[in-house]
mmCIF file of C-alpha atoms in Angstrom:
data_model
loop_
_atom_site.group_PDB
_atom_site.id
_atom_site.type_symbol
_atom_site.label_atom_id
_atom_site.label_comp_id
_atom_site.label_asym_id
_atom_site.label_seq_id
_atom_site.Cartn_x
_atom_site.Cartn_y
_atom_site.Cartn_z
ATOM 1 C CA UNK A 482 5.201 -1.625 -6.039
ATOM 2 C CA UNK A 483 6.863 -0.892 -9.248
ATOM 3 C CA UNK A 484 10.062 1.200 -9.704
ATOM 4 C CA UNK A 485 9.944 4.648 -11.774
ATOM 5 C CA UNK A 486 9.809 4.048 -15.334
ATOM 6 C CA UNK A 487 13.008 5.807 -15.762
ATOM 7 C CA UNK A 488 14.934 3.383 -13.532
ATOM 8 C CA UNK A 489 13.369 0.908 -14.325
ATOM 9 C CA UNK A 490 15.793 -2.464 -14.312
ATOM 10 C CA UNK A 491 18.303 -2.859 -16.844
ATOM 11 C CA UNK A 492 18.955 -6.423 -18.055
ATOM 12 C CA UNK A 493 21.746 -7.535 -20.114
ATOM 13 C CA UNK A 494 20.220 -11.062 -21.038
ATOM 14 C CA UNK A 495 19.100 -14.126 -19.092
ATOM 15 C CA UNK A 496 20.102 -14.676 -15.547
ATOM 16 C CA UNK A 497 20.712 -12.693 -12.873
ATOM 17 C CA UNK A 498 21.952 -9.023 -13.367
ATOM 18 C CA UNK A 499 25.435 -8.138 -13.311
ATOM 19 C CA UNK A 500 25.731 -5.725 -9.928
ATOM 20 C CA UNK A 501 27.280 -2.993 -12.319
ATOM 21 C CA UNK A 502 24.539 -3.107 -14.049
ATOM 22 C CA UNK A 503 21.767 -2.759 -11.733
ATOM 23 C CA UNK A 504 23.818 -0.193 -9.728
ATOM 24 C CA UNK A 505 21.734 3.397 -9.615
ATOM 25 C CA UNK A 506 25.042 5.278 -10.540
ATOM 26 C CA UNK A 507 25.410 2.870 -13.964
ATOM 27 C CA UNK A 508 21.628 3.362 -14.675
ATOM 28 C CA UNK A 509 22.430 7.394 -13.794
ATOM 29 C CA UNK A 510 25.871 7.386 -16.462
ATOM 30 C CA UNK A 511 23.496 5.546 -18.979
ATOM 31 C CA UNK A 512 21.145 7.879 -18.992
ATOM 32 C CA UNK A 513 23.506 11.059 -18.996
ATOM 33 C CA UNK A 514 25.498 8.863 -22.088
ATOM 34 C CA UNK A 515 22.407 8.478 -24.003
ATOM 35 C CA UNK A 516 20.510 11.422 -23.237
ATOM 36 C CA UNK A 517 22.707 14.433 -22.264
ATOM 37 C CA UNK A 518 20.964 16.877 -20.075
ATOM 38 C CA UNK A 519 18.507 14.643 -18.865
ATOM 39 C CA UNK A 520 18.196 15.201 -14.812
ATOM 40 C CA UNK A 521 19.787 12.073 -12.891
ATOM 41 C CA UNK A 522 20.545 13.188 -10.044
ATOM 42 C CA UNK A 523 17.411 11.585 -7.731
ATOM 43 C CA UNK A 524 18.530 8.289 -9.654
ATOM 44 C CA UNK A 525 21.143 7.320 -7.096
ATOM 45 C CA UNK A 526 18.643 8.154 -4.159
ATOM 46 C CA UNK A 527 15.004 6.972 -5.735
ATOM 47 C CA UNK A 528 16.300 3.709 -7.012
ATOM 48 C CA UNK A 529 17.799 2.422 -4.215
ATOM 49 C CA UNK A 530 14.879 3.398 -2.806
ATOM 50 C CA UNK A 531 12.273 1.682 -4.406
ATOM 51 C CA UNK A 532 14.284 -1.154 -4.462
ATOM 52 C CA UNK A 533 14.801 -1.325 -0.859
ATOM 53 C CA UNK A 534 10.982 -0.413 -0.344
ATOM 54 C CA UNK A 535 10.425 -3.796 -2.797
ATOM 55 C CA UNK A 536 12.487 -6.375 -0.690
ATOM 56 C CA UNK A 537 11.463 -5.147 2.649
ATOM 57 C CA UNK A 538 7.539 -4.954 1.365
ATOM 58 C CA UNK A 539 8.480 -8.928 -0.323
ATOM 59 C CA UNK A 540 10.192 -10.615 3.112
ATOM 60 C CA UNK A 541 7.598 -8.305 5.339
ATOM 61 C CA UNK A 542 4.487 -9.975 3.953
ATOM 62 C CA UNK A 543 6.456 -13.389 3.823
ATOM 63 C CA UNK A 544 6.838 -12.766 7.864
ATOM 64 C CA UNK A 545 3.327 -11.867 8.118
ATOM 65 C CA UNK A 546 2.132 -14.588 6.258
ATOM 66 C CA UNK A 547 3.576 -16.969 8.408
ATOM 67 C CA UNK A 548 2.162 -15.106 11.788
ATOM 68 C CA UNK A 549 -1.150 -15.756 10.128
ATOM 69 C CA UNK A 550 -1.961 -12.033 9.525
ATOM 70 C CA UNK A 551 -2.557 -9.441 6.620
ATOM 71 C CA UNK A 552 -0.759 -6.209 5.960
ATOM 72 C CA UNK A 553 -4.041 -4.572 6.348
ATOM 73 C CA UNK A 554 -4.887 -5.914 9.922
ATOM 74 C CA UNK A 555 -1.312 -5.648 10.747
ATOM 75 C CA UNK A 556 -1.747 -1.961 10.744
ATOM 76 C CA UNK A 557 -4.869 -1.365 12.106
ATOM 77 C CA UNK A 558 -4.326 -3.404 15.248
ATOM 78 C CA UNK A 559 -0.711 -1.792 15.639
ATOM 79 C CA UNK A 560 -1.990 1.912 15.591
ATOM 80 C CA UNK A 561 -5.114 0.687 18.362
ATOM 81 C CA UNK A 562 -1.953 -1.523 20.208
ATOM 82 C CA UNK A 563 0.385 1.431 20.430
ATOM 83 C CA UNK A 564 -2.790 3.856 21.233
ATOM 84 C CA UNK A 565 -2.019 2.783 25.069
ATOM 85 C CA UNK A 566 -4.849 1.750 27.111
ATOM 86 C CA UNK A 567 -7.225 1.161 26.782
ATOM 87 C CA UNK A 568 -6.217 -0.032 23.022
ATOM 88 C CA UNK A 569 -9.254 1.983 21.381
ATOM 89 C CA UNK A 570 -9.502 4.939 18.998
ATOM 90 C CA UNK A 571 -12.547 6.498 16.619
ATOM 91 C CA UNK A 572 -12.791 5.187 12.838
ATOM 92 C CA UNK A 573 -11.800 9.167 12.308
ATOM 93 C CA UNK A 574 -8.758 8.851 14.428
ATOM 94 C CA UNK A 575 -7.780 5.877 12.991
ATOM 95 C CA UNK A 576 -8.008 7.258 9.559
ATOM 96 C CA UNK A 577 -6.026 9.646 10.257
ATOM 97 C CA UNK A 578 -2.715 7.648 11.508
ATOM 98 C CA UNK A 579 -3.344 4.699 9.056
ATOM 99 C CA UNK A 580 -3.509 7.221 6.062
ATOM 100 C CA UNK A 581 -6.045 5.463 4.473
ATOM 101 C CA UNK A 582 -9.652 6.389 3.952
ATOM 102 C CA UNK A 583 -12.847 6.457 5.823
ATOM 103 C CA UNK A 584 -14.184 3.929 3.986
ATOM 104 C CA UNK A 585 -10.878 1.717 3.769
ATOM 105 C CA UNK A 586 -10.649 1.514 7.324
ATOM 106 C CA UNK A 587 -14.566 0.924 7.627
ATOM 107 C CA UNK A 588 -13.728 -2.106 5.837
ATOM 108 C CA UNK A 589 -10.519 -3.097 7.977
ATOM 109 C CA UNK A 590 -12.579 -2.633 10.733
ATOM 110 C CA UNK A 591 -15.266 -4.935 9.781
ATOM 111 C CA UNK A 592 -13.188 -7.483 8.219
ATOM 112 C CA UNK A 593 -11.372 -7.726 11.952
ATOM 113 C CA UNK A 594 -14.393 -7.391 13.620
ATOM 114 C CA UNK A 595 -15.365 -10.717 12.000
ATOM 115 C CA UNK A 596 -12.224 -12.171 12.932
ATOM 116 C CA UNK A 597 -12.565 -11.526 16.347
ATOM 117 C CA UNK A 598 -9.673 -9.066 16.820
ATOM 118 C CA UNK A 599 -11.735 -5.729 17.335
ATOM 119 C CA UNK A 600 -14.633 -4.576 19.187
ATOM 120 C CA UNK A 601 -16.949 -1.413 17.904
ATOM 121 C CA UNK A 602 -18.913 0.820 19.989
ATOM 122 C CA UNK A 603 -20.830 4.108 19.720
ATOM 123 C CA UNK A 604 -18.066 6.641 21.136
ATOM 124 C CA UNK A 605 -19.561 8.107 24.773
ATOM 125 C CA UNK A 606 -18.109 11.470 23.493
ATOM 126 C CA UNK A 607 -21.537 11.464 21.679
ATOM 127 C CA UNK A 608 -22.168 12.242 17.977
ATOM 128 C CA UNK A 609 -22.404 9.519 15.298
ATOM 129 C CA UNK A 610 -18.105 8.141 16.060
ATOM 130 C CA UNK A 611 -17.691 5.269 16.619
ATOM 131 C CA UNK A 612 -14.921 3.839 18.887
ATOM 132 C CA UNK A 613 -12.700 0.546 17.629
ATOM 133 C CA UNK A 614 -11.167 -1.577 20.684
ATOM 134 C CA UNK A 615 -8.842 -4.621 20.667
ATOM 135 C CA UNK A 616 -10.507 -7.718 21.811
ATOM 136 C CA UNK A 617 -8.064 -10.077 24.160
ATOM 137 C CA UNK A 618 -7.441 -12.261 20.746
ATOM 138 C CA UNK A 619 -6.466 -9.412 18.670
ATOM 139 C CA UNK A 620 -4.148 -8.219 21.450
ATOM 140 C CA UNK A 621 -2.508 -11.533 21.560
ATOM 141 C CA UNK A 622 -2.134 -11.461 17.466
ATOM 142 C CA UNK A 623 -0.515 -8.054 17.319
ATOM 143 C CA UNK A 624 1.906 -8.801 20.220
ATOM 144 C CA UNK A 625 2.850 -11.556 18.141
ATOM 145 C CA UNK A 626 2.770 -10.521 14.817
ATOM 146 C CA UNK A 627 4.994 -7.215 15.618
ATOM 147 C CA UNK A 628 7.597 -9.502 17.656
ATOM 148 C CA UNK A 629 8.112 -11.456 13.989
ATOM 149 C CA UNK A 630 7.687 -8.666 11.816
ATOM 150 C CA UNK A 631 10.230 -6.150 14.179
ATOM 151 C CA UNK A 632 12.738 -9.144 14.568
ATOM 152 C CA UNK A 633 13.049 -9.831 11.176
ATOM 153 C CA UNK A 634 13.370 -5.832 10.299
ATOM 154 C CA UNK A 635 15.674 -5.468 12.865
ATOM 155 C CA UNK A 636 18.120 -8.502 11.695
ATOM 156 C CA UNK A 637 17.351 -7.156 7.759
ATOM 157 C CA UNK A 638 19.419 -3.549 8.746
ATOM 158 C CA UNK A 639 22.237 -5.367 10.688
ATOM 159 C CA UNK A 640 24.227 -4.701 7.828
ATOM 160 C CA UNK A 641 24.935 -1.285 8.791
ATOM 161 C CA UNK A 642 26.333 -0.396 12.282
ATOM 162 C CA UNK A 643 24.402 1.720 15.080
ATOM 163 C CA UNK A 644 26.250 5.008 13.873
ATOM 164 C CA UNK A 645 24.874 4.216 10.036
ATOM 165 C CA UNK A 646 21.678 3.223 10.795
ATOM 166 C CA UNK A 647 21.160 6.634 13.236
ATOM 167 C CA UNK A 648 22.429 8.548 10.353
ATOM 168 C CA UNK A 649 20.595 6.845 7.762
ATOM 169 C CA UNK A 650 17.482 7.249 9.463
ATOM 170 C CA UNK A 651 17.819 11.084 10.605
ATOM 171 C CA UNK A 652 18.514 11.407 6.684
ATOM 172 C CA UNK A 653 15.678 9.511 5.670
ATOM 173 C CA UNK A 654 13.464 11.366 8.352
ATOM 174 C CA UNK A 655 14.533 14.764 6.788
ATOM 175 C CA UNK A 656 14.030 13.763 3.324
ATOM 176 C CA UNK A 657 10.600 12.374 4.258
ATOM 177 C CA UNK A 658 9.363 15.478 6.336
ATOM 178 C CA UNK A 659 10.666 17.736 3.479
ATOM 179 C CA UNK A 660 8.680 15.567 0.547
ATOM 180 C CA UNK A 661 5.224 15.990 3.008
ATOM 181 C CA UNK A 662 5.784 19.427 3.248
ATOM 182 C CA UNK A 663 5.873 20.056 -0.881
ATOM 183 C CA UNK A 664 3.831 16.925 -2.322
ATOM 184 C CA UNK A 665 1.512 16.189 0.656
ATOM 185 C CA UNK A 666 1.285 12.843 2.809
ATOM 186 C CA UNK A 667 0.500 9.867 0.044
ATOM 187 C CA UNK A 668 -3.166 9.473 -0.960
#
């Protein structure tokens, strides 16, 4: 993941960066001092952002690696784990709440399949779907994996207190459903 080009980080020599800075509002003066007029005001909101998005995404797939699972597979067998029973869903279906495409999730499928961790079968409904299914060993991995990667999440926001992290949440809920409704669900 790589941060917009026009927040991109600002260095000021070897070493670590001086918090002032890397702050979004001294990247946001900088740019209104150099280039007058320019619009900065989703600086202070997108950079944070992406940064945020860039050390959760770095200590997440440190956690997973450790639980002995990918990304991928990590979402796959969470959407068929918090399906309910009986833990099974059609290739379209789980698509759809992955947000990937057919053809990715044909491949997550098969690549778990090998593994063990999923079962296919032709859907009853009829037609050509076909229905994926935890297997007992994917169950256990998933229960596992979501215990490390949830614990670790949840310990990351401790920072803020209950009240913040409700209100940062609803905020980032209504920013998110607002950004689906104009640019669409990401591709």
């Amino acid at each position: 993941m790589t941060e917009p080009e026009h927040t991109g980080p600002e260095t000021t020599g070897p070493g670590p960066e001086p918090a002032a800075d890397r702050s979004a509002a001294a990247i946001a003066a900088a740019w209104r001092r150099e280039r007058p007029g320019t619009p900065t005001d989703s600086i202070e909101i997108v950079t944070p952002v992406w940064r945020l998005a860039k050390l959760f995404a770095d200590d997440r797939n440190r956690v997973l690696r450790a639980a002995g699972i990918d990304a991928a597979t990590l979402d796959l067998l969470s959407v068929l784990r918090r399906s309910g029973p009986p833990y099974e869903l059609t290739t379209r279906e789980l698509s759809r709440r992955t947000l990937v495409t057919a053809g990715a999730i044909s491949q997550r499928v098969a690549r778990a399949e090998r593994a063990g961790l999923v079962h296919r079968s032709p859907d009853p409904a009829g037609g050509r779907a076909v229905l994926v299914a935890l297997t007992p060993d994917g169950h256990e991995l998933i229960e596992r994996s979501v215990d490390a990667v949830l614990g670790r999440e949840a310990e990351l926001v401790t920072g803020l207190d209950p009240a913040e992290r409700a209100q940062l949440a609803a905020l980032l809920d209504r920013l998110l459903t607002d950004l689906y409704a104009r640019v669409g669900p990401p591709a």
